[in-house]
Structure formats: structure tokens, C-alpha cells
Coordinates of N, CA and C in Angstrom, one line a residue:
M1 N -215.3 -63.3 90.7 CA -215.3 -62.0 90.0 C -214.8 -62.4 88.7
I2 N -215.3 -62.1 87.3 CA -214.6 -62.5 85.9 C -213.9 -61.4 85.9
K3 N -212.6 -61.7 84.9 CA -211.7 -60.4 84.5 C -212.0 -60.2 83.6
N4 N -212.3 -59.1 83.1 CA -212.9 -58.4 82.1 C -214.2 -59.5 81.3
G5 N -215.1 -59.7 82.4 CA -216.0 -59.8 82.1 C -217.5 -59.2 82.4
F6 N -218.4 -60.4 83.1 CA -219.7 -59.4 83.9 C -219.8 -60.8 84.9
T7 N -220.2 -60.3 85.9 CA -220.7 -60.6 86.8 C -222.4 -60.4 87.3
R8 N -223.5 -59.5 86.9 CA -224.3 -59.8 86.6 C -225.0 -59.7 85.2
I9 N -225.6 -60.2 84.6 CA -226.7 -60.2 83.4 C -227.9 -60.4 83.2
L10 N -228.3 -59.0 82.3 CA -229.9 -59.8 82.2 C -229.8 -60.3 81.0
L11 N -230.3 -61.4 80.9 CA -230.7 -61.7 79.3 C -231.7 -61.5 78.8
K12 N -232.3 -61.3 77.4 CA -233.0 -61.7 77.1 C -233.4 -62.2 76.0
L13 N -234.4 -63.0 76.2 CA -234.6 -63.9 75.1 C -236.1 -63.4 74.4
S14 N -236.4 -64.3 73.7 CA -238.0 -63.8 72.6 C -238.4 -65.2 72.9
G15 N -239.4 -65.1 72.9 CA -240.0 -67.0 73.2 C -239.9 -67.7 72.0
E16 N -239.5 -66.6 70.4 CA -239.4 -68.0 69.3 C -237.9 -68.4 69.5
S17 N -237.3 -67.7 70.3 CA -235.9 -68.8 70.9 C -236.4 -69.9 71.0
L18 N -237.1 -70.0 71.9 CA -237.0 -71.5 72.5 C -238.1 -72.7 71.6
K19 N -238.7 -72.4 70.2 CA -238.9 -73.4 69.2 C -238.1 -73.4 67.9
G20 N -237.0 -72.7 67.9 CA -235.8 -73.0 67.0 C -236.3 -72.9 65.6
N21 N -236.0 -73.7 64.4 CA -236.5 -73.6 63.2 C -237.8 -74.4 63.0
T22 N -237.9 -75.1 64.4 CA -239.1 -76.2 64.0 C -240.7 -75.2 64.4
T23 N -241.1 -76.1 63.8 CA -242.9 -75.6 64.0 C -243.7 -75.7 65.1
D24 N -242.7 -76.1 66.4 CA -243.3 -76.2 67.4 C -243.1 -75.3 68.7
S25 N -244.4 -74.5 69.6 CA -244.1 -73.6 70.4 C -243.1 -73.6 70.9
I26 N -242.6 -74.6 71.6 CA -241.4 -74.8 72.7 C -241.2 -76.4 71.8
H27 N -239.8 -76.6 71.4 CA -239.4 -77.7 71.4 C -238.4 -77.8 72.3
P28 N -238.4 -79.4 72.8 CA -238.0 -79.6 73.9 C -235.6 -79.4 73.7
S29 N -235.6 -79.8 72.8 CA -234.4 -79.7 72.7 C -233.2 -78.4 72.3
V30 N -234.5 -77.3 71.7 CA -234.2 -76.3 72.1 C -234.0 -75.8 73.1
L31 N -235.0 -75.6 73.6 CA -235.9 -75.1 75.3 C -234.2 -76.0 76.2
N32 N -233.9 -77.1 76.0 CA -232.7 -77.7 77.0 C -231.4 -77.4 76.6
A33 N -231.1 -76.9 75.2 CA -230.1 -76.4 74.7 C -229.8 -74.9 75.5
I34 N -230.4 -73.7 75.5 CA -230.8 -72.6 75.8 C -230.1 -72.6 77.4
A35 N -230.8 -73.8 78.0 CA -230.9 -73.7 79.8 C -229.3 -74.2 79.9
S36 N -229.0 -74.9 78.7 CA -227.5 -75.7 79.0 C -226.8 -74.6 79.2
D37 N -226.7 -73.3 78.2 CA -225.9 -72.2 77.7 C -226.2 -71.0 78.8
I38 N -227.3 -71.3 79.4 CA -227.6 -70.2 80.7 C -226.4 -71.1 81.9
E39 N -226.5 -72.3 82.3 CA -226.0 -73.0 82.9 C -224.9 -73.5 83.5
S40 N -224.5 -72.7 82.2 CA -222.9 -73.1 81.5 C -222.4 -71.4 82.4
A41 N -223.1 -70.4 81.7 CA -222.4 -69.2 82.2 C -223.3 -69.2 83.9
H42 N -223.8 -69.2 84.3 CA -223.9 -69.6 85.7 C -222.6 -70.0 86.4
Q43 N -222.5 -71.0 86.1 CA -221.6 -72.1 87.0 C -220.1 -71.0 86.7
Q44 N -220.0 -69.8 85.8 CA -218.6 -69.5 86.2 C -218.6 -68.4 86.5
G45 N -220.0 -68.1 87.7 CA -220.2 -67.6 88.6 C -220.9 -65.9 88.6
V46 N -221.3 -66.5 86.9 CA -222.8 -65.1 86.8 C -223.8 -65.0 87.3
Q47 N -224.1 -63.8 88.1 CA -225.2 -63.8 88.0 C -226.6 -63.3 87.6
V48 N -227.3 -64.4 87.1 CA -228.2 -64.4 85.4 C -229.8 -63.9 85.9
A49 N -230.1 -63.1 85.3 CA -231.5 -62.9 85.5 C -232.6 -62.7 84.0
I50 N -233.3 -63.1 83.8 CA -233.8 -63.6 82.2 C -235.1 -63.0 82.4
V51 N -235.3 -61.9 81.2 CA -236.4 -62.0 80.6 C -237.2 -63.0 79.6
I52 N -238.0 -63.2 79.3 CA -238.6 -63.8 78.4 C -240.0 -63.2 77.3
G53 N -239.7 -63.2 76.0 CA -241.1 -62.8 75.4 C -242.3 -64.2 75.7
G54 N -243.1 -63.9 74.5 CA -244.5 -64.9 74.1 C -244.5 -65.2 73.1
G55 N -243.8 -64.5 72.5 CA -244.2 -64.7 70.7 C -244.6 -65.8 69.9
N56 N -243.8 -66.9 70.6 CA -243.6 -68.4 70.1 C -245.5 -68.7 70.1
I57 N -245.9 -68.2 71.5 CA -247.1 -68.6 71.6 C -248.5 -68.2 71.2
F58 N -248.1 -66.6 71.6 CA -249.0 -65.4 70.8 C -248.5 -64.0 71.0
R59 N -248.3 -63.5 69.3 CA -247.8 -62.5 69.1 C -248.2 -61.4 69.8
G60 N -249.3 -61.0 70.4 CA -250.1 -59.7 70.6 C -251.1 -59.2 70.0
A61 N -250.2 -58.0 70.0 CA -250.9 -57.2 68.8 C -250.1 -57.2 67.6
K62 N -249.7 -58.1 67.3 CA -248.7 -58.7 65.8 C -249.1 -59.6 65.3
S63 N -250.2 -60.7 66.1 CA -251.0 -61.3 65.8 C -252.4 -61.2 64.4
P64 N -252.3 -61.0 63.1 CA -252.7 -61.0 62.6 C -254.5 -61.3 62.7
G65 N -255.1 -60.6 62.1 CA -256.8 -61.3 61.6 C -257.1 -61.8 62.9
F66 N -256.8 -61.3 64.1 CA -257.9 -61.2 65.7 C -258.7 -60.3 65.9
P67 N -260.2 -60.4 66.2 CA -260.5 -59.5 66.3 C -260.7 -59.1 67.8
I68 N -259.5 -59.0 68.2 CA -259.2 -59.0 69.8 C -258.6 -57.9 70.3
H69 N -259.4 -56.9 70.9 CA -258.5 -55.7 71.3 C -256.7 -55.7 72.1
R70 N -256.7 -54.5 71.6 CA -255.0 -54.8 71.7 C -254.6 -55.0 73.4
V71 N -255.6 -54.4 74.3 CA -255.4 -54.3 75.8 C -255.2 -55.6 75.8
T72 N -256.2 -56.4 75.3 CA -256.8 -58.0 75.3 C -255.5 -58.5 75.1
A73 N -255.3 -58.3 73.7 CA -253.8 -58.9 73.1 C -252.8 -59.1 74.1
D74 N -252.4 -58.0 74.4 CA -251.2 -58.1 75.0 C -251.3 -58.4 76.7
Y75 N -252.7 -59.1 77.1 CA -252.4 -59.6 78.5 C -252.5 -60.7 78.0
M76 N -253.0 -61.5 77.3 CA -252.7 -62.6 76.5 C -251.2 -62.9 76.0
G77 N -250.4 -62.1 75.6 CA -248.9 -62.5 75.3 C -248.3 -62.6 76.9
M78 N -248.5 -61.5 78.1 CA -248.2 -61.8 78.9 C -248.1 -62.8 79.7
M79 N -249.7 -63.4 79.7 CA -249.5 -64.7 80.0 C -248.5 -65.9 79.3
A80 N -248.9 -66.0 77.8 CA -247.2 -66.4 77.0 C -246.2 -66.7 77.9
T81 N -245.9 -65.3 78.4 CA -244.2 -65.0 78.7 C -243.8 -66.0 79.7
I82 N -245.6 -65.9 80.7 CA -245.6 -67.1 82.0 C -245.5 -68.5 81.7
I83 N -245.9 -69.2 80.5 CA -245.9 -70.5 80.0 C -244.5 -70.7 80.2
N84 N -243.5 -69.6 79.2 CA -242.3 -69.9 78.7 C -241.3 -69.6 79.8
A85 N -241.5 -69.1 81.0 CA -240.1 -68.8 82.2 C -241.0 -70.4 82.8
L86 N -242.0 -70.5 82.6 CA -242.0 -72.0 83.7 C -241.3 -72.7 83.2
A87 N -241.5 -72.8 81.4 CA -240.7 -74.2 81.0 C -239.4 -74.1 80.8
L88 N -238.8 -72.8 81.1 CA -237.3 -72.8 80.9 C -236.6 -73.1 82.7
S89 N -237.3 -72.7 83.4 CA -237.6 -72.5 84.8 C -237.0 -73.8 85.2
D90 N -238.2 -75.0 84.6 CA -238.0 -76.6 84.8 C -236.6 -77.2 84.2
S91 N -237.0 -76.6 83.5 CA -235.2 -77.3 82.1 C -234.1 -76.8 83.0
L92 N -233.7 -75.6 83.8 CA -232.8 -75.1 84.2 C -232.5 -75.9 85.9
K93 N -233.5 -76.5 86.3 CA -233.5 -77.3 87.6 C -233.7 -78.8 87.2
S94 N -233.9 -78.8 86.1 CA -233.4 -80.3 85.6 C -231.8 -80.7 85.5
L95 N -231.1 -79.7 85.3 CA -229.9 -79.6 85.2 C -228.9 -78.9 86.3
G96 N -229.9 -78.9 87.4 CA -229.5 -78.6 88.6 C -229.3 -77.4 89.2
A97 N -229.9 -76.7 88.8 CA -229.7 -75.3 89.1 C -230.8 -74.4 89.6
S98 N -230.5 -73.5 90.2 CA -231.9 -73.1 91.5 C -232.4 -72.1 90.3
A99 N -233.9 -72.1 89.9 CA -234.7 -71.3 89.8 C -235.7 -70.7 89.8
M100 N -236.2 -69.6 89.6 CA -237.3 -69.1 90.1 C -238.1 -68.1 89.2
V101 N -239.1 -68.2 89.5 CA -239.9 -67.1 88.4 C -240.6 -66.4 88.9
M102 N -240.8 -64.8 88.7 CA -241.7 -63.8 89.3 C -241.9 -63.3 88.1
S103 N -243.4 -63.0 88.5 CA -244.5 -62.3 87.4 C -245.0 -61.2 87.8
A104 N -244.7 -59.9 86.6 CA -245.3 -58.7 87.2 C -246.6 -58.8 86.9
L105 N -247.4 -59.8 86.2 CA -248.7 -59.9 86.0 C -248.9 -60.9 87.3
E106 N -250.4 -60.5 88.0 CA -250.2 -61.9 89.6 C -250.8 -62.4 89.0
V107 N -250.4 -64.2 89.3 CA -250.8 -64.9 88.7 C -250.3 -66.1 90.1
N108 N -250.7 -65.5 91.5 CA -249.8 -65.7 93.1 C -250.2 -67.1 93.3
N109 N -251.0 -68.0 92.6 CA -251.2 -69.2 92.8 C -250.3 -70.4 91.9
V110 N -249.6 -69.7 90.8 CA -248.9 -70.4 89.7 C -247.2 -69.7 90.3
V111 N -247.3 -68.5 90.3 CA -246.1 -67.9 90.4 C -246.1 -66.7 91.4
G112 N -244.6 -66.2 92.0 CA -244.5 -65.4 93.1 C -244.4 -63.8 92.5
P113 N -244.9 -62.6 92.6 CA -245.0 -61.6 92.3 C -243.3 -60.8 92.0
F114 N -243.3 -60.0 91.7 CA -241.8 -59.6 90.7 C -241.6 -59.0 92.5
N115 N -240.6 -59.1 92.8 CA -240.2 -58.3 94.3 C -238.8 -58.0 94.2
R116 N -238.4 -56.4 94.2 CA -237.0 -56.4 93.5 C -235.4 -57.2 94.8
E117 N -236.0 -56.4 95.5 CA -235.0 -56.8 96.6 C -235.1 -58.3 97.3
R118 N -236.1 -59.5 97.0 CA -236.2 -60.8 97.1 C -235.3 -61.3 95.7
A119 N -235.4 -61.1 94.4 CA -234.5 -61.0 93.1 C -233.0 -60.8 93.3
L120 N -232.8 -59.5 94.1 CA -231.4 -59.5 94.2 C -230.9 -60.5 95.5
G121 N -232.0 -60.7 96.2 CA -231.2 -61.8 97.0 C -231.3 -62.8 96.7
Y122 N -232.2 -63.2 95.8 CA -232.0 -65.0 95.4 C -230.4 -64.9 94.1
L123 N -230.2 -63.2 93.1 CA -229.0 -64.0 92.8 C -228.2 -64.0 93.8
E124 N -228.3 -63.1 94.6 CA -227.2 -63.1 95.4 C -226.4 -64.8 95.9
E125 N -227.4 -65.5 96.6 CA -227.2 -66.4 97.1 C -227.6 -67.7 96.0
G126 N -226.9 -67.3 94.8 CA -226.7 -68.6 93.4 C -228.0 -68.6 92.8
G127 N -228.9 -68.0 93.0 CA -230.2 -68.7 91.9 C -230.3 -67.8 90.8
I128 N -231.0 -68.6 89.5 CA -231.7 -67.4 88.5 C -232.8 -67.4 88.7
V129 N -233.0 -65.8 88.5 CA -234.6 -65.3 88.6 C -234.8 -64.9 87.0
I130 N -236.0 -65.6 86.8 CA -236.5 -65.1 85.3 C -238.1 -64.4 86.3
F131 N -238.0 -63.3 85.0 CA -238.5 -62.4 84.9 C -239.9 -62.6 84.0
A132 N -241.4 -62.6 84.6 CA -242.0 -63.0 83.5 C -243.3 -62.3 83.5
G133 N -244.5 -61.7 82.8 CA -245.3 -60.7 82.9 C -245.4 -59.6 82.1
G134 N -244.2 -59.6 81.5 CA -243.6 -58.0 81.4 C -243.3 -56.9 81.9
T135 N -244.2 -56.2 82.4 CA -244.0 -55.2 82.8 C -245.7 -54.9 84.0
G136 N -246.6 -56.0 83.5 CA -247.9 -55.6 84.0 C -248.5 -55.3 83.5
N137 N -248.4 -54.2 82.9 CA -249.0 -53.1 81.7 C -248.8 -53.5 80.3
P138 N -250.6 -53.4 79.6 CA -250.6 -53.0 78.3 C -249.8 -52.5 77.5
Y139 N -248.9 -52.5 75.9 CA -248.6 -51.1 75.3 C -247.4 -50.9 75.7
V140 N -246.3 -52.3 76.5 CA -245.4 -52.1 76.8 C -244.5 -53.3 76.7
T141 N -243.5 -53.2 75.8 CA -243.1 -54.9 75.1 C -241.7 -55.5 76.5
T142 N -241.6 -56.9 76.0 CA -240.6 -57.1 76.6 C -239.9 -56.7 76.4
D143 N -239.0 -56.4 75.7 CA -237.8 -55.6 75.5 C -238.1 -54.3 76.5
T144 N -238.8 -53.4 76.6 CA -238.6 -52.6 77.6 C -238.5 -53.0 79.0
A145 N -239.1 -54.2 79.3 CA -238.9 -54.8 80.6 C -238.2 -55.3 81.0
A146 N -237.4 -55.6 79.8 CA -235.9 -56.0 80.1 C -234.9 -55.0 80.5
T147 N -235.0 -54.1 79.9 CA -234.0 -52.9 80.3 C -234.9 -52.3 81.6
L148 N -235.8 -52.5 82.0 CA -236.0 -51.7 83.4 C -236.1 -52.7 84.3
R149 N -235.7 -54.2 84.2 CA -235.8 -54.7 85.1 C -234.1 -54.9 85.2
A150 N -233.0 -54.7 84.2 CA -232.2 -54.6 84.5 C -231.3 -53.5 84.9
I151 N -231.9 -52.5 84.7 CA -231.8 -51.2 85.7 C -231.9 -51.2 87.3
E152 N -232.9 -52.2 87.6 CA -233.7 -51.9 88.9 C -232.8 -53.3 89.2
I153 N -232.1 -54.4 88.8 CA -231.3 -55.3 89.5 C -229.3 -54.8 89.5
E154 N -229.5 -53.5 88.7 CA -228.0 -53.2 88.6 C -227.3 -53.8 87.6
A155 N -227.5 -54.8 86.7 CA -226.9 -55.9 86.1 C -226.2 -55.1 84.9
Q156 N -224.8 -54.9 85.2 CA -223.9 -54.8 84.0 C -224.4 -54.4 82.8
A157 N -224.8 -55.3 82.2 CA -224.9 -55.3 81.0 C -226.7 -56.4 80.7
I158 N -227.1 -56.1 79.4 CA -227.9 -56.9 78.6 C -227.6 -57.1 77.7
L159 N -227.9 -58.9 77.4 CA -227.5 -59.9 76.9 C -228.7 -60.2 76.1
K160 N -229.0 -59.4 74.9 CA -230.1 -59.7 73.7 C -230.3 -60.7 72.5
G161 N -230.3 -61.9 72.9 CA -230.3 -63.3 72.5 C -230.8 -62.8 71.1
T162 N -230.6 -63.4 69.7 CA -231.4 -63.0 68.4 C -231.0 -64.0 67.4
Q163 N -231.6 -64.5 66.5 CA -231.7 -65.9 65.5 C -230.4 -65.3 64.7
V164 N -229.8 -64.0 64.6 CA -228.7 -63.5 64.1 C -227.6 -63.0 64.6
N165 N -226.2 -62.9 64.1 CA -225.2 -62.7 64.9 C -225.1 -61.5 65.4
G166 N -225.8 -60.2 65.3 CA -225.8 -59.3 65.9 C -226.9 -58.0 65.0
V167 N -226.0 -56.7 65.5 CA -226.9 -55.8 64.8 C -226.6 -55.6 62.7
Y168 N -227.1 -55.0 62.3 CA -226.7 -54.7 60.8 C -227.5 -53.9 60.2
D169 N -226.7 -53.1 59.4 CA -227.3 -52.3 59.1 C -228.4 -52.2 57.7
R170 N -228.7 -53.4 57.3 CA -229.8 -53.8 56.5 C -230.3 -54.9 56.9
D171 N -231.4 -55.8 56.8 CA -231.9 -57.3 56.8 C -230.9 -58.5 56.3
P172 N -230.1 -58.9 57.4 CA -229.1 -59.8 56.6 C -229.6 -61.2 55.8
A173 N -231.0 -61.0 56.3 CA -232.3 -62.5 55.5 C -232.4 -61.8 54.5
K174 N -232.5 -60.5 53.8 CA -232.8 -60.3 52.5 C -231.4 -59.5 51.9
E175 N -231.3 -59.2 52.9 CA -229.3 -58.5 52.0 C -228.5 -59.1 52.5
K176 N -228.0 -59.9 51.5 CA -226.4 -60.7 51.5 C -225.2 -59.4 52.0
T177 N -225.3 -58.1 51.2 CA -224.0 -57.0 51.7 C -224.0 -56.6 52.8
A178 N -225.2 -57.2 53.9 CA -225.9 -56.5 54.4 C -224.3 -56.7 55.8
R179 N -224.3 -55.3 56.4 CA -223.2 -55.2 57.2 C -223.3 -54.9 58.4
L180 N -222.4 -56.5 59.4 CA -222.7 -56.5 60.5 C -221.8 -55.7 62.1
F181 N -222.4 -54.8 62.6 CA -221.6 -53.6 63.5 C -221.3 -54.6 65.0
A182 N -219.8 -54.5 64.7 CA -219.1 -54.8 66.3 C -219.7 -54.0 67.2
K183 N -219.7 -52.5 66.8 CA -220.2 -51.6 68.0 C -220.9 -50.7 67.3
I184 N -222.0 -49.9 67.9 CA -222.9 -49.0 67.5 C -223.7 -48.4 69.2
S185 N -223.8 -46.4 68.1 CA -223.9 -46.2 70.0 C -225.5 -46.7 69.6
Y186 N -226.1 -46.0 70.9 CA -227.6 -45.7 71.3 C -228.1 -44.7 70.3
K187 N -227.4 -44.0 70.0 CA -228.3 -42.6 69.0 C -228.3 -43.2 67.6
Q188 N -227.2 -44.3 66.8 CA -227.1 -44.3 65.7 C -228.6 -45.7 65.9
V189 N -228.9 -46.4 66.4 CA -229.6 -47.5 66.9 C -230.9 -46.5 66.7
L190 N -231.2 -45.6 67.6 CA -232.6 -44.5 67.5 C -232.2 -43.9 66.2
E191 N -231.5 -42.8 65.6 CA -231.9 -42.4 64.4 C -232.1 -43.2 63.2
E192 N -231.7 -44.1 63.0 CA -231.9 -45.4 61.7 C -233.0 -46.3 62.1
K193 N -233.6 -46.1 63.4 CA -234.6 -47.0 63.2 C -233.8 -48.5 63.6
L194 N -233.2 -49.2 64.0 CA -232.6 -50.1 63.9 C -233.7 -51.6 64.0
R195 N -233.8 -52.7 63.8 CA -234.9 -53.3 64.7 C -233.8 -54.2 65.7
V196 N -233.7 -53.7 66.5 CA -232.9 -54.6 67.2 C -233.7 -54.9 68.8
M197 N -234.0 -54.3 69.2 CA -235.1 -53.9 70.6 C -236.0 -52.6 69.9
D198 N -237.4 -52.4 70.5 CA -238.1 -51.2 70.3 C -237.5 -49.7 71.2
L199 N -238.0 -48.8 70.4 CA -236.9 -47.6 70.8 C -236.6 -47.5 72.0
T200 N -237.7 -47.5 72.7 CA -238.4 -46.9 73.9 C -237.2 -47.9 75.0
S201 N -237.0 -48.9 75.1 CA -236.1 -50.0 75.4 C -234.1 -49.1 75.4
I202 N -234.4 -48.7 74.1 CA -233.0 -48.8 73.6 C -232.7 -47.3 74.6
S203 N -233.5 -46.4 74.3 CA -233.7 -45.0 75.1 C -233.1 -45.0 76.4
L204 N -234.0 -45.8 77.1 CA -234.1 -46.2 78.8 C -232.8 -47.1 79.1
A205 N -232.3 -47.4 78.1 CA -230.8 -48.2 78.1 C -229.8 -46.8 77.7
M206 N -229.8 -46.3 77.1 CA -229.0 -45.1 76.5 C -229.1 -44.2 78.2
E207 N -230.1 -44.2 78.5 CA -230.2 -42.8 79.7 C -229.4 -43.1 81.5
Y208 N -229.4 -44.9 81.1 CA -229.0 -44.8 82.3 C -227.6 -46.0 82.2
G209 N -227.2 -46.1 81.0 CA -225.9 -46.3 80.7 C -225.8 -47.9 80.4
V210 N -227.0 -48.6 80.0 CA -226.5 -50.1 80.5 C -226.5 -50.4 79.3
P211 N -224.9 -51.2 78.6 CA -224.4 -51.6 77.5 C -225.4 -52.5 77.1
I212 N -225.9 -53.3 75.8 CA -226.5 -54.0 75.2 C -225.4 -54.8 74.3
I213 N -225.5 -56.3 74.4 CA -225.3 -57.0 73.4 C -226.1 -58.0 72.6
V214 N -225.3 -57.9 71.0 CA -227.0 -58.6 70.5 C -226.0 -59.6 70.0
F215 N -226.6 -60.7 70.5 CA -225.5 -62.1 69.7 C -226.6 -63.1 68.9
N216 N -226.0 -64.4 68.7 CA -227.0 -65.5 68.3 C -227.2 -66.4 69.1
I217 N -228.5 -66.5 69.8 CA -228.4 -67.2 70.7 C -228.6 -69.1 70.9
G218 N -228.4 -68.5 68.4 CA -228.7 -70.4 68.1 C -227.1 -71.1 68.2
K219 N -226.3 -70.2 68.7 CA -224.5 -70.9 68.6 C -223.7 -71.1 70.2
R220 N -224.2 -72.4 70.4 CA -223.8 -73.1 71.5 C -222.7 -72.1 72.0
G221 N -222.7 -71.8 73.6 CA -221.5 -71.3 74.5 C -221.3 -69.6 74.3
N222 N -222.6 -69.2 73.5 CA -221.9 -67.8 73.2 C -222.4 -66.7 74.7
I223 N -223.3 -67.4 75.1 CA -223.6 -66.7 76.5 C -222.3 -66.7 77.7
A224 N -222.1 -68.0 77.8 CA -220.6 -68.0 78.5 C -219.8 -67.6 78.0
R225 N -219.0 -67.1 77.3 CA -218.4 -66.6 76.3 C -218.5 -65.0 76.6
I226 N -219.6 -64.3 76.2 CA -219.8 -62.6 76.5 C -219.8 -62.6 77.9
C227 N -220.2 -63.1 79.0 CA -220.0 -63.3 80.2 C -218.6 -63.6 80.7
A228 N -217.7 -64.1 80.1 CA -216.0 -64.3 80.5 C -215.5 -62.6 79.7
G229 N -216.3 -62.2 78.9 CA -215.1 -60.8 78.1 C -215.2 -61.4 76.6
E230 N -215.2 -62.4 76.0 CA -214.6 -62.5 74.8 C -215.9 -61.4 74.2
K231 N -215.1 -61.0 73.3 CA -216.2 -59.7 72.2 C -217.0 -61.6 71.3
V232 N -218.1 -60.9 71.1 CA -219.0 -61.7 70.7 C -220.2 -60.9 70.0
G233 N -220.6 -61.0 69.2 CA -222.0 -60.1 68.5 C -222.0 -58.5 68.4
S234 N -222.8 -58.0 68.8 CA -222.7 -56.5 68.5 C -223.3 -56.0 69.8
L235 N -221.9 -54.6 70.6 CA -222.1 -53.7 70.9 C -223.1 -52.6 70.8
I236 N -224.0 -52.6 71.9 CA -224.8 -51.2 71.5 C -224.2 -50.7 73.1
A237 N -223.5 -49.0 72.6 CA -223.1 -48.7 73.7 C -223.2 -47.1 73.5
G238 N -222.2 -46.2 74.4 CA -222.4 -44.6 74.1 C -221.2 -44.5 73.2
E239 N -220.5 -45.0 72.1 CA -219.8 -45.0 71.5 C -220.2 -45.0 70.3
G240 N -219.0 -44.4 69.5 CA -219.5 -44.4 68.0 C -219.5 -46.6 67.2
D241 N -219.9 -46.4 66.0 CA -219.8 -47.5 65.3 C -218.8 -47.9 64.8
E242 N -218.7 -49.3 65.0 CA -217.6 -49.7 64.5 C -217.8 -51.3 63.5
S243 N -217.4 -51.3 62.6 CA -217.6 -53.0 61.3 C -216.8 -53.7 62.1

């Protein structure tokens, strides 16, 4: 057990996090740095499950100019998440970790299907599980998939890796005076439509009482610090906000 920290987390990564500030879809040094951070937390005794997006490869309905139906685009996005999951899995394995990819979208000749009991067993045996393929359904984001998987595996928290330091009242890239929240309620995120995760995922986390910690994935060591109980980033939970 980790005093005042977490022993089982769900880490939500965007596909864009694997490219960093480069133009590559997946940049090797960025991929390996994230894998190293994950393994550092894992070495502390934390059970780590991961949901990863695919926006670095294809952004689905948000990709402009494509004459592609929304359903087709979403399936393309799901396949992109599998590519990212395979890359992250092999990077973790290169560090000596045991990692397994499970996909909600069936591609059984590449990765196995999602199975809750198998995932829990693998986590308890010391492995890292990467959930790919979203929920396997169109019109559902990987944010919602992350919250759903967190509930299913009874994770103590969702760690949402972003390119900024947490949740702000305004876009910090555009507003220098944007305020960073140390703590904010699910209700306030929903009411103010703060672009942290999609509203369905926030509502689901609120219903089941799963805290969300939004943090900067680019700052090395943040995952391990959060798991050890340090205050990093912004906490979304049932309480009111504080700056």
C-alpha cells in the first residue's frame, strides 16, 4: 500500500501526447519518456491501467475536409488507438514491464478482446493493461471509455494527462490571466462546460464518485508523484473549487 496515495489508477492519455511538440505521429523519445514515467509509478506498487486516444493519427469526426461518415470516422479513430496502444505496450516491455493490450474493437489476430476479469487478474499479478478501441462503439469518445473502464476495474482515480498544468477557467494558451484550479467540483465543470473531458465522461465519474486528476503529462515524474499522494494538477471531485 502507498500511504495517502493510490494503489490502482486509470491513466487517460491523448494520442497527441505521444507526439509531444513534434510533427511526428509518434515520436520515439516522447513515447519512451511517457512509458518510463508509467513504469516509475508501477515500480512503486501501483496497479496501472491505461486508455489511449488516437488523435495523433486520425481525429475522427474532428478531422475537417474528409467526405467520411461519422461512423466510419469513429471506427478509423478506434483503430488508431490500437496502433498507439501497441506502441506504448512495446515501449513499456523494453523497460522490463509486463504489458498487455485489450481492445473493445475486435482484432483478435493482433490483440485480445476486452475482458474485465482477465484485466483485473493481470493487474493484480503486476502487469500493466492498456485498453484500446474505445468502447467499440461509434459516437463514444475515449474520455467516456476511460471513465467506464475506471469504474469497471474499480480504479481509485482517473489521471488525465494533458499539455497544460490542470483545469483552468479559460484557455491558458490564449489568456495569460487564466486561473488554474487546485480543486473543482464535477458540477462546476459541467455547468461551465470546461473542456477537460467530454461531459458524458464527467457525468459518469460524478455518478460513481471517481475522482479525476488533470495534470501535465509533459512534466516528467508527475504520474509517480500523484500516485504517491502529492498534490499535482487539478482535482475534479464532489467538493467545491479552490484556486
